[in-house]
PQR file of N, CA, C, O and H, with PARSE charges and radii, in Angstrom:
ATOM      1  N   MET A   1     122.216 119.856  96.360 -0.4000 1.5000
ATOM      2  CA  MET A   1     121.274 119.000  95.717 -0.0000 2.0000
ATOM      3  C   MET A   1     119.883 119.386  96.199  0.5500 1.7000
ATOM      4  O   MET A   1     119.664 119.619  97.388 -0.5500 1.4000
ATOM      5  N   ILE A   2     118.961 119.448  95.271 -0.4000 1.5000
ATOM      6  CA  ILE A   2     117.569 119.708  95.612 -0.0000 2.0000
ATOM      7  C   ILE A   2     116.776 118.444  95.339  0.5500 1.7000
ATOM      8  O   ILE A   2     116.786 117.919  94.226 -0.5500 1.4000
ATOM      9  H   ILE A   2     119.138 119.259  94.306  0.4000 1.0000
ATOM     10  N   LYS A   3     116.096 117.966  96.351 -0.4000 1.5000
ATOM     11  CA  LYS A   3     115.316 116.743  96.272 -0.0000 2.0000
ATOM     12  C   LYS A   3     113.848 117.117  96.138  0.5500 1.7000
ATOM     13  O   LYS A   3     113.331 117.887  96.947 -0.5500 1.4000
ATOM     14  H   LYS A   3     116.088 118.393  97.255  0.4000 1.0000
ATOM     15  N   ILE A   4     113.170 116.583  95.129 -0.4000 1.5000
ATOM     16  CA  ILE A   4     111.751 116.860  94.930 -0.0000 2.0000
ATOM     17  C   ILE A   4     110.952 115.757  95.605  0.5500 1.7000
ATOM     18  O   ILE A   4     111.153 114.573  95.336 -0.5500 1.4000
ATOM     19  H   ILE A   4     113.590 115.958  94.471  0.4000 1.0000
ATOM     20  N   GLU A   5     110.043 116.163  96.486 -0.4000 1.5000
ATOM     21  CA  GLU A   5     109.201 115.221  97.215 -0.0000 2.0000
ATOM     22  C   GLU A   5     107.732 115.469  96.878  0.5500 1.7000
ATOM     23  O   GLU A   5     107.345 116.575  96.500 -0.5500 1.4000
ATOM     24  H   GLU A   5     109.880 117.125  96.704  0.4000 1.0000
ATOM     25  N   ALA A   6     106.930 114.428  97.021 -0.4000 1.5000
ATOM     26  CA  ALA A   6     105.488 114.548  96.813 -0.0000 2.0000
ATOM     27  C   ALA A   6     104.876 115.382  97.937  0.5500 1.7000
ATOM     28  O   ALA A   6     105.298 115.266  99.087 -0.5500 1.4000
ATOM     29  H   ALA A   6     107.244 113.529  97.328  0.4000 1.0000
ATOM     30  N   PRO A   7     103.885 116.223  97.620 -0.5600 1.5000
ATOM     31  CA  PRO A   7     103.278 117.067  98.656  0.2800 2.0000
ATOM     32  C   PRO A   7     102.608 116.277  99.781  0.5500 1.7000
ATOM     33  O   PRO A   7     102.632 116.713 100.931 -0.5500 1.4000
ATOM     34  N   ALA A   8     102.020 115.139  99.474 -0.4000 1.5000
ATOM     35  CA  ALA A   8     101.311 114.356 100.491 -0.0000 2.0000
ATOM     36  C   ALA A   8     102.250 113.321 101.098  0.5500 1.7000
ATOM     37  O   ALA A   8     102.381 112.218 100.568 -0.5500 1.4000
ATOM     38  H   ALA A   8     102.001 114.785  98.539  0.4000 1.0000
ATOM     39  N   GLY A   9     102.899 113.664 102.193 -0.4000 1.5000
ATOM     40  CA  GLY A   9     103.722 112.704 102.903 -0.0000 2.0000
ATOM     41  C   GLY A   9     105.211 112.829 102.691  0.5500 1.7000
ATOM     42  O   GLY A   9     105.979 112.550 103.612 -0.5500 1.4000
ATOM     43  H   GLY A   9     102.793 114.560 102.623  0.4000 1.0000
ATOM     44  N   GLY A  10     105.644 113.230 101.531 -0.4000 1.5000
ATOM     45  CA  GLY A  10     107.075 113.376 101.289 -0.0000 2.0000
ATOM     46  C   GLY A  10     107.797 112.044 101.216  0.5500 1.7000
ATOM     47  O   GLY A  10     107.251 111.067 100.702 -0.5500 1.4000
ATOM     48  H   GLY A  10     105.020 113.457 100.784  0.4000 1.0000
ATOM     49  N   ASP A  11     108.993 111.998 101.715 -0.4000 1.5000
ATOM     50  CA  ASP A  11     109.853 110.816 101.678 -0.0000 2.0000
ATOM     51  C   ASP A  11     109.419 109.820 102.752  0.5500 1.7000
ATOM     52  O   ASP A  11     109.315 110.172 103.927 -0.5500 1.4000
ATOM     53  H   ASP A  11     109.436 112.792 102.133  0.4000 1.0000
ATOM     54  N   ASP A  12     109.166 108.577 102.345 -0.4000 1.5000
ATOM     55  CA  ASP A  12     108.727 107.540 103.297 -0.0000 2.0000
ATOM     56  C   ASP A  12     109.743 107.279 104.400  0.5500 1.7000
ATOM     57  O   ASP A  12     109.371 106.873 105.501 -0.5500 1.4000
ATOM     58  H   ASP A  12     109.251 108.291 101.391  0.4000 1.0000
ATOM     59  N   THR A  13     111.022 107.507 104.115 -0.4000 1.5000
ATOM     60  CA  THR A  13     112.048 107.199 105.121 -0.0000 2.0000
ATOM     61  C   THR A  13     111.993 108.131 106.326  0.5500 1.7000
ATOM     62  O   THR A  13     112.660 107.872 107.328 -0.5500 1.4000
ATOM     63  H   THR A  13     111.324 107.837 103.221  0.4000 1.0000
ATOM     64  N   ARG A  14     111.218 109.203 106.253 -0.4000 1.5000
ATOM     65  CA  ARG A  14     111.030 110.058 107.440 -0.0000 2.0000
ATOM     66  C   ARG A  14     110.451 109.257 108.593  0.5500 1.7000
ATOM     67  O   ARG A  14     110.719 109.556 109.757 -0.5500 1.4000
ATOM     68  H   ARG A  14     110.677 109.413 105.440  0.4000 1.0000
ATOM     69  N   GLY A  15     109.653 108.233 108.274 -0.4000 1.5000
ATOM     70  CA  GLY A  15     108.993 107.437 109.294 -0.0000 2.0000
ATOM     71  C   GLY A  15     109.684 106.132 109.628  0.5500 1.7000
ATOM     72  O   GLY A  15     109.189 105.383 110.470 -0.5500 1.4000
ATOM     73  H   GLY A  15     109.436 107.990 107.328  0.4000 1.0000
ATOM     74  N   TRP A  16     110.811 105.833 109.000 -0.4000 1.5000
ATOM     75  CA  TRP A  16     111.530 104.584 109.287 -0.0000 2.0000
ATOM     76  C   TRP A  16     112.240 104.705 110.616  0.5500 1.7000
ATOM     77  O   TRP A  16     113.078 105.589 110.799 -0.5500 1.4000
ATOM     78  H   TRP A  16     111.213 106.442 108.316  0.4000 1.0000
ATOM     79  N   GLY A  17     111.924 103.858 111.510 -0.4000 1.5000
ATOM     80  CA  GLY A  17     112.586 103.891 112.799 -0.0000 2.0000
ATOM     81  C   GLY A  17     111.940 102.909 113.739  0.5500 1.7000
ATOM     82  O   GLY A  17     111.087 102.136 113.302 -0.5500 1.4000
ATOM     83  H   GLY A  17     111.243 103.140 111.361  0.4000 1.0000
ATOM     84  N   PRO A  18     112.293 102.895 114.993 -0.5600 1.5000
ATOM     85  CA  PRO A  18     113.146 103.840 115.688  0.2800 2.0000
ATOM     86  C   PRO A  18     114.617 103.674 115.310  0.5500 1.7000
ATOM     87  O   PRO A  18     114.955 102.678 114.671 -0.5500 1.4000
ATOM     88  N   PRO A  19     115.469 104.559 115.657 -0.5600 1.5000
ATOM     89  CA  PRO A  19     115.278 105.734 116.518  0.2800 2.0000
ATOM     90  C   PRO A  19     114.768 106.954 115.746  0.5500 1.7000
ATOM     91  O   PRO A  19     114.991 107.098 114.544 -0.5500 1.4000
ATOM     92  N   PHE A  20     114.089 107.808 116.470 -0.4000 1.5000
ATOM     93  CA  PHE A  20     113.591 109.080 115.958 -0.0000 2.0000
ATOM     94  C   PHE A  20     114.177 110.219 116.777  0.5500 1.7000
ATOM     95  O   PHE A  20     114.543 110.038 117.939 -0.5500 1.4000
ATOM     96  H   PHE A  20     113.907 107.691 117.446  0.4000 1.0000
ATOM     97  N   VAL A  21     114.265 111.393 116.163 -0.4000 1.5000
ATOM     98  CA  VAL A  21     114.699 112.598 116.881 -0.0000 2.0000
ATOM     99  C   VAL A  21     113.731 113.729 116.574  0.5500 1.7000
ATOM    100  O   VAL A  21     113.025 113.696 115.566 -0.5500 1.4000
ATOM    101  H   VAL A  21     113.968 111.540 115.219  0.4000 1.0000
ATOM    102  N   GLY A  22     113.702 114.718 117.435 -0.4000 1.5000
ATOM    103  CA  GLY A  22     112.848 115.879 117.242 -0.0000 2.0000
ATOM    104  C   GLY A  22     111.732 115.921 118.263  0.5500 1.7000
ATOM    105  O   GLY A  22     111.552 114.996 119.055 -0.5500 1.4000
ATOM    106  H   GLY A  22     114.275 114.745 118.254  0.4000 1.0000
ATOM    107  N   VAL A  23     110.994 117.003 118.230 -0.4000 1.5000
ATOM    108  CA  VAL A  23     109.889 117.199 119.167 -0.0000 2.0000
ATOM    109  C   VAL A  23     108.642 116.498 118.641  0.5500 1.7000
ATOM    110  O   VAL A  23     108.529 116.232 117.445 -0.5500 1.4000
ATOM    111  H   VAL A  23     111.141 117.754 117.587  0.4000 1.0000
ATOM    112  N   ALA A  24     107.718 116.203 119.528 -0.4000 1.5000
ATOM    113  CA  ALA A  24     106.473 115.521 119.152 -0.0000 2.0000
ATOM    114  C   ALA A  24     105.783 116.272 118.015  0.5500 1.7000
ATOM    115  O   ALA A  24     105.659 117.496 118.051 -0.5500 1.4000
ATOM    116  H   ALA A  24     107.809 116.418 120.500  0.4000 1.0000
ATOM    117  N   GLY A  25     105.336 115.523 117.005 -0.4000 1.5000
ATOM    118  CA  GLY A  25     104.671 116.130 115.858 -0.0000 2.0000
ATOM    119  C   GLY A  25     105.624 116.485 114.728  0.5500 1.7000
ATOM    120  O   GLY A  25     105.187 116.719 113.601 -0.5500 1.4000
ATOM    121  H   GLY A  25     105.437 114.529 116.976  0.4000 1.0000
ATOM    122  N   GLN A  26     106.925 116.527 115.017 -0.4000 1.5000
ATOM    123  CA  GLN A  26     107.923 116.853 114.000 -0.0000 2.0000
ATOM    124  C   GLN A  26     109.089 115.869 114.056  0.5500 1.7000
ATOM    125  O   GLN A  26     110.219 116.219 113.714 -0.5500 1.4000
ATOM    126  H   GLN A  26     107.280 116.336 115.932  0.4000 1.0000
ATOM    127  N   ARG A  27     108.816 114.645 114.487 -0.4000 1.5000
ATOM    128  CA  ARG A  27     109.872 113.648 114.640 -0.0000 2.0000
ATOM    129  C   ARG A  27     110.262 113.074 113.282  0.5500 1.7000
ATOM    130  O   ARG A  27     109.403 112.834 112.433 -0.5500 1.4000
ATOM    131  H   ARG A  27     107.898 114.361 114.765  0.4000 1.0000
ATOM    132  N   GLU A  28     111.558 112.854 113.081 -0.4000 1.5000
ATOM    133  CA  GLU A  28     112.076 112.251 111.865 -0.0000 2.0000
ATOM    134  C   GLU A  28     113.045 111.140 112.243  0.5500 1.7000
ATOM    135  O   GLU A  28     113.681 111.182 113.295 -0.5500 1.4000
ATOM    136  H   GLU A  28     112.255 113.048 113.771  0.4000 1.0000
ATOM    137  N   SER A  29     113.146 110.143 111.362 -0.4000 1.5000
ATOM    138  CA  SER A  29     114.041 109.026 111.652 -0.0000 2.0000
ATOM    139  C   SER A  29     115.492 109.445 111.468  0.5500 1.7000
ATOM    140  O   SER A  29     115.816 110.308 110.652 -0.5500 1.4000
ATOM    141  H   SER A  29     112.629 110.109 110.507  0.4000 1.0000
ATOM    142  N   THR A  30     116.340 108.816 112.240 -0.4000 1.5000
ATOM    143  CA  THR A  30     117.770 109.117 112.099 -0.0000 2.0000
ATOM    144  C   THR A  30     118.278 108.625 110.745  0.5500 1.7000
ATOM    145  O   THR A  30     119.218 109.200 110.195 -0.5500 1.4000
ATOM    146  H   THR A  30     116.077 108.115 112.903  0.4000 1.0000
ATOM    147  N   TYR A  31     117.665 107.560 110.195 -0.4000 1.5000
ATOM    148  CA  TYR A  31     118.042 107.099 108.857 -0.0000 2.0000
ATOM    149  C   TYR A  31     117.778 108.201 107.835  0.5500 1.7000
ATOM    150  O   TYR A  31     118.652 108.515 107.027 -0.5500 1.4000
ATOM    151  H   TYR A  31     116.901 107.093 110.642  0.4000 1.0000
ATOM    152  N   PHE A  32     116.581 108.791 107.862 -0.4000 1.5000
ATOM    153  CA  PHE A  32     116.237 109.869 106.934 -0.0000 2.0000
ATOM    154  C   PHE A  32     117.234 111.011 107.050  0.5500 1.7000
ATOM    155  O   PHE A  32     117.715 111.526 106.041 -0.5500 1.4000
ATOM    156  H   PHE A  32     115.871 108.535 108.518  0.4000 1.0000
ATOM    157  N   LEU A  33     117.543 111.404 108.270 -0.4000 1.5000
ATOM    158  CA  LEU A  33     118.456 112.529 108.477 -0.0000 2.0000
ATOM    159  C   LEU A  33     119.857 112.233 107.954  0.5500 1.7000
ATOM    160  O   LEU A  33     120.504 113.116 107.392 -0.5500 1.4000
ATOM    161  H   LEU A  33     117.153 110.986 109.090  0.4000 1.0000
ATOM    162  N   SER A  34     120.334 110.999 108.132 -0.4000 1.5000
ATOM    163  CA  SER A  34     121.681 110.676 107.651 -0.0000 2.0000
ATOM    164  C   SER A  34     121.716 110.515 106.132  0.5500 1.7000
ATOM    165  O   SER A  34     122.694 110.915 105.501 -0.5500 1.4000
ATOM    166  H   SER A  34     119.809 110.282 108.589  0.4000 1.0000
ATOM    167  N   ALA A  35     120.672 109.940 105.530 -0.4000 1.5000
ATOM    168  CA  ALA A  35     120.647 109.733 104.081 -0.0000 2.0000
ATOM    169  C   ALA A  35     120.437 111.039 103.315  0.5500 1.7000
ATOM    170  O   ALA A  35     120.806 111.140 102.145 -0.5500 1.4000
ATOM    171  H   ALA A  35     119.877 109.615 106.043  0.4000 1.0000
ATOM    172  N   ASN A  36     119.851 112.026 103.967 -0.4000 1.5000
ATOM    173  CA  ASN A  36     119.538 113.277 103.283 -0.0000 2.0000
ATOM    174  C   ASN A  36     120.335 114.463 103.825  0.5500 1.7000
ATOM    175  O   ASN A  36     119.924 115.615 103.686 -0.5500 1.4000
ATOM    176  H   ASN A  36     119.551 111.943 104.917  0.4000 1.0000
ATOM    177  N   ARG A  37     121.460 114.170 104.433 -0.4000 1.5000
ATOM    178  CA  ARG A  37     122.321 115.216 104.983 -0.0000 2.0000
ATOM    179  C   ARG A  37     122.785 116.153 103.865  0.5500 1.7000
ATOM    180  O   ARG A  37     123.177 115.703 102.788 -0.5500 1.4000
ATOM    181  H   ARG A  37     121.794 113.234 104.545  0.4000 1.0000
ATOM    182  N   ASN A  38     122.737 117.442 104.130 -0.4000 1.5000
ATOM    183  CA  ASN A  38     123.168 118.493 103.206 -0.0000 2.0000
ATOM    184  C   ASN A  38     122.319 118.584 101.942  0.5500 1.7000
ATOM    185  O   ASN A  38     122.772 119.131 100.937 -0.5500 1.4000
ATOM    186  H   ASN A  38     122.418 117.808 105.004  0.4000 1.0000
ATOM    187  N   LYS A  39     121.107 118.063 101.975 -0.4000 1.5000
ATOM    188  CA  LYS A  39     120.199 118.176 100.828 -0.0000 2.0000
ATOM    189  C   LYS A  39     119.074 119.127 101.199  0.5500 1.7000
ATOM    190  O   LYS A  39     118.622 119.171 102.343 -0.5500 1.4000
ATOM    191  H   LYS A  39     120.738 117.619 102.792  0.4000 1.0000
ATOM    192  N   GLU A  40     118.642 119.869 100.227 -0.4000 1.5000
ATOM    193  CA  GLU A  40     117.450 120.704 100.366 -0.0000 2.0000
ATOM    194  C   GLU A  40     116.300 119.933  99.739  0.5500 1.7000
ATOM    195  O   GLU A  40     116.523 119.128  98.835 -0.5500 1.4000
ATOM    196  H   GLU A  40     119.008 119.834  99.297  0.4000 1.0000
ATOM    197  N   SER A  41     115.081 120.158 100.197 -0.4000 1.5000
ATOM    198  CA  SER A  41     113.945 119.482  99.589 -0.0000 2.0000
ATOM    199  C   SER A  41     112.822 120.472  99.345  0.5500 1.7000
ATOM    200  O   SER A  41     112.705 121.499 100.014 -0.5500 1.4000
ATOM    201  H   SER A  41     114.900 120.812 100.931  0.4000 1.0000
ATOM    202  N   ILE A  42     112.008 120.130  98.370 -0.4000 1.5000
ATOM    203  CA  ILE A  42     110.845 120.938  98.035 -0.0000 2.0000
ATOM    204  C   ILE A  42     109.724 119.981  97.666  0.5500 1.7000
ATOM    205  O   ILE A  42     109.970 118.931  97.073 -0.5500 1.4000
ATOM    206  H   ILE A  42     112.104 119.296  97.826  0.4000 1.0000
ATOM    207  N   ALA A  43     108.509 120.334  98.011 -0.4000 1.5000
ATOM    208  CA  ALA A  43     107.353 119.510  97.671 -0.0000 2.0000
ATOM    209  C   ALA A  43     106.702 120.079  96.413  0.5500 1.7000
ATOM    210  O   ALA A  43     106.255 121.226  96.398 -0.5500 1.4000
ATOM    211  H   ALA A  43     108.309 121.187  98.493  0.4000 1.0000
ATOM    212  N   LEU A  44     106.654 119.271  95.367 -0.4000 1.5000
ATOM    213  CA  LEU A  44     106.006 119.650  94.119 -0.0000 2.0000
ATOM    214  C   LEU A  44     105.103 118.524  93.659  0.5500 1.7000
ATOM    215  O   LEU A  44     105.447 117.350  93.790 -0.5500 1.4000
ATOM    216  H   LEU A  44     107.017 118.339  95.379  0.4000 1.0000
ATOM    217  N   ASP A  45     103.954 118.881  93.123 -0.4000 1.5000
ATOM    218  CA  ASP A  45     103.063 117.901  92.523 -0.0000 2.0000
ATOM    219  C   ASP A  45     103.281 117.972  91.013  0.5500 1.7000
ATOM    220  O   ASP A  45     102.659 118.788  90.332 -0.5500 1.4000
ATOM    221  H   ASP A  45     103.675 119.835  93.016  0.4000 1.0000
ATOM    222  N   LEU A  46     104.158 117.125  90.493 -0.4000 1.5000
ATOM    223  CA  LEU A  46     104.514 117.179  89.077 -0.0000 2.0000
ATOM    224  C   LEU A  46     103.398 116.669  88.173  0.5500 1.7000
ATOM    225  O   LEU A  46     103.507 116.747  86.949 -0.5500 1.4000
ATOM    226  H   LEU A  46     104.663 116.462  91.046  0.4000 1.0000
ATOM    227  N   LYS A  47     102.313 116.143  88.772 -0.4000 1.5000
ATOM    228  CA  LYS A  47     101.152 115.721  87.994 -0.0000 2.0000
ATOM    229  C   LYS A  47     100.173 116.873  87.781  0.5500 1.7000
ATOM    230  O   LYS A  47      99.255 116.767  86.968 -0.5500 1.4000
ATOM    231  H   LYS A  47     102.224 116.080  89.766  0.4000 1.0000
ATOM    232  N   SER A  48     100.367 117.975  88.510 -0.4000 1.5000
ATOM    233  CA  SER A  48      99.508 119.145  88.321 -0.0000 2.0000
ATOM    234  C   SER A  48     100.193 120.097  87.346  0.5500 1.7000
ATOM    235  O   SER A  48     101.403 120.313  87.420 -0.5500 1.4000
ATOM    236  H   SER A  48     101.112 118.062  89.170  0.4000 1.0000
ATOM    237  N   GLU A  49      99.428 120.648  86.457 -0.4000 1.5000
ATOM    238  CA  GLU A  49     100.008 121.488  85.415 -0.0000 2.0000
ATOM    239  C   GLU A  49     100.774 122.693  85.956  0.5500 1.7000
ATOM    240  O   GLU A  49     101.865 122.971  85.458 -0.5500 1.4000
ATOM    241  H   GLU A  49      98.445 120.472  86.397  0.4000 1.0000
ATOM    242  N   PRO A  50     100.263 123.419  86.944 -0.5600 1.5000
ATOM    243  CA  PRO A  50     101.028 124.578  87.426  0.2800 2.0000
ATOM    244  C   PRO A  50     102.426 124.220  87.928  0.5500 1.7000
ATOM    245  O   PRO A  50     103.394 124.904  87.597 -0.5500 1.4000
ATOM    246  N   ASP A  51     102.539 123.157  88.722 -0.4000 1.5000
ATOM    247  CA  ASP A  51     103.847 122.757  89.244 -0.0000 2.0000
ATOM    248  C   ASP A  51     104.727 122.165  88.152  0.5500 1.7000
ATOM    249  O   ASP A  51     105.926 122.439  88.114 -0.5500 1.4000
ATOM    250  H   ASP A  51     101.752 122.601  88.991  0.4000 1.0000
ATOM    251  N   ALA A  52     104.152 121.356  87.262 -0.4000 1.5000
ATOM    252  CA  ALA A  52     104.932 120.706  86.203 -0.0000 2.0000
ATOM    253  C   ALA A  52     105.499 121.718  85.221  0.5500 1.7000
ATOM    254  O   ALA A  52     106.629 121.565  84.757 -0.5500 1.4000
ATOM    255  H   ALA A  52     103.177 121.134  87.293  0.4000 1.0000
ATOM    256  N   VAL A  53     104.741 122.736  84.905 -0.4000 1.5000
ATOM    257  CA  VAL A  53     105.194 123.746  83.943 -0.0000 2.0000
ATOM    258  C   VAL A  53     106.192 124.702  84.587  0.5500 1.7000
ATOM    259  O   VAL A  53     107.186 125.078  83.966 -0.5500 1.4000
ATOM    260  H   VAL A  53     103.823 122.861  85.282  0.4000 1.0000
ATOM    261  N   ARG A  54     105.934 125.086  85.807 -0.4000 1.5000
ATOM    262  CA  ARG A  54     106.764 126.077  86.486 -0.0000 2.0000
ATOM    263  C   ARG A  54     108.072 125.502  87.010  0.5500 1.7000
ATOM    264  O   ARG A  54     109.085 126.202  87.008 -0.5500 1.4000
ATOM    265  H   ARG A  54     105.126 124.780  86.311  0.4000 1.0000
ATOM    266  N   SER A  55     108.081 124.258  87.455 -0.4000 1.5000
ATOM    267  CA  SER A  55     109.219 123.725  88.193 -0.0000 2.0000
ATOM    268  C   SER A  55     110.553 123.739  87.449  0.5500 1.7000
ATOM    269  O   SER A  55     111.545 124.123  88.068 -0.5500 1.4000
ATOM    270  H   SER A  55     107.258 123.690  87.456  0.4000 1.0000
ATOM    271  N   PRO A  56     110.664 123.352  86.174 -0.5600 1.5000
ATOM    272  CA  PRO A  56     112.005 123.353  85.557  0.2800 2.0000
ATOM    273  C   PRO A  56     112.666 124.732  85.543  0.5500 1.7000
ATOM    274  O   PRO A  56     113.841 124.857  85.886 -0.5500 1.4000
ATOM    275  N   SER A  57     111.928 125.756  85.155 -0.4000 1.5000
ATOM    276  CA  SER A  57     112.524 127.087  85.097 -0.0000 2.0000
ATOM    277  C   SER A  57     112.734 127.664  86.491  0.5500 1.7000
ATOM    278  O   SER A  57     113.645 128.467  86.696 -0.5500 1.4000
ATOM    279  H   SER A  57     110.973 125.654  84.877  0.4000 1.0000
ATOM    280  N   TRP A  58     111.917 127.272  87.437 -0.4000 1.5000
ATOM    281  CA  TRP A  58     112.032 127.792  88.795 -0.0000 2.0000
ATOM    282  C   TRP A  58     113.215 127.160  89.526  0.5500 1.7000
ATOM    283  O   TRP A  58     113.906 127.835  90.290 -0.5500 1.4000
ATOM    284  H   TRP A  58     111.178 126.619  87.270  0.4000 1.0000
ATOM    285  N   LEU A  59     113.455 125.849  89.291 -0.4000 1.5000
ATOM    286  CA  LEU A  59     114.529 125.164  90.000 -0.0000 2.0000
ATOM    287  C   LEU A  59     115.914 125.457  89.438  0.5500 1.7000
ATOM    288  O   LEU A  59     116.887 125.536  90.188 -0.5500 1.4000
ATOM    289  H   LEU A  59     112.894 125.301  88.670  0.4000 1.0000
ATOM    290  N   VAL A  60     116.004 125.616  88.129 -0.4000 1.5000
ATOM    291  CA  VAL A  60     117.312 125.843  87.514 -0.0000 2.0000
ATOM    292  C   VAL A  60     117.604 127.335  87.558  0.5500 1.7000
ATOM    293  O   VAL A  60     116.858 128.147  87.010 -0.5500 1.4000
ATOM    294  H   VAL A  60     115.214 125.552  87.520  0.4000 1.0000
ATOM    295  N   GLY A  61     118.671 127.669  88.200 -0.4000 1.5000
ATOM    296  CA  GLY A  61     119.033 129.069  88.332 -0.0000 2.0000
ATOM    297  C   GLY A  61     120.529 129.250  88.255  0.5500 1.7000
ATOM    298  O   GLY A  61     121.248 128.300  87.946 -0.5500 1.4000
ATOM    299  H   GLY A  61     119.277 127.009  88.645  0.4000 1.0000
ATOM    300  N   PRO A  62     121.011 130.433  88.527 -0.5600 1.5000
ATOM    301  CA  PRO A  62     122.446 130.706  88.386  0.2800 2.0000
ATOM    302  C   PRO A  62     123.332 129.923  89.353  0.5500 1.7000
ATOM    303  O   PRO A  62     124.532 129.792  89.111 -0.5500 1.4000
ATOM    304  N   THR A  63     122.765 129.398  90.448 -0.4000 1.5000
ATOM    305  CA  THR A  63     123.608 128.647  91.397 -0.0000 2.0000
ATOM    306  C   THR A  63     123.625 127.149  91.104  0.5500 1.7000
ATOM    307  O   THR A  63     124.382 126.411  91.734 -0.5500 1.4000
ATOM    308  H   THR A  63     121.790 129.504  90.645  0.4000 1.0000
ATOM    309  N   CYS A  64     122.799 126.684  90.153 -0.4000 1.5000
ATOM    310  CA  CYS A  64     122.769 125.257  89.823 -0.0000 2.0000
ATOM    311  C   CYS A  64     123.693 124.998  88.641  0.5500 1.7000
ATOM    312  O   CYS A  64     123.697 125.759  87.673 -0.5500 1.4000
ATOM    313  H   CYS A  64     122.184 127.284  89.641  0.4000 1.0000
ATOM    314  N   TRP A  65     124.457 123.950  88.714 -0.4000 1.5000
ATOM    315  CA  TRP A  65     125.384 123.614  87.626 -0.0000 2.0000
ATOM    316  C   TRP A  65     125.071 122.292  87.054  0.5500 1.7000
ATOM    317  O   TRP A  65     125.747 121.845  86.127 -0.5500 1.4000
ATOM    318  H   TRP A  65     124.455 123.332  89.500  0.4000 1.0000
TER
END
């Protein structure tokens, strides 16, 4: 699964906590990590024309069903 996140901040659940894990500056909530296990994410601004036009053809490929 590929999850599309906003470029500014991403998923709000990254900051839900405590508890948090990771090194200072890259800490993420354990809730975020458990809810998004085995997911890939990408930051796209779907309100900008370059990302909105490019994203459908770029994301759908031979490995997506």
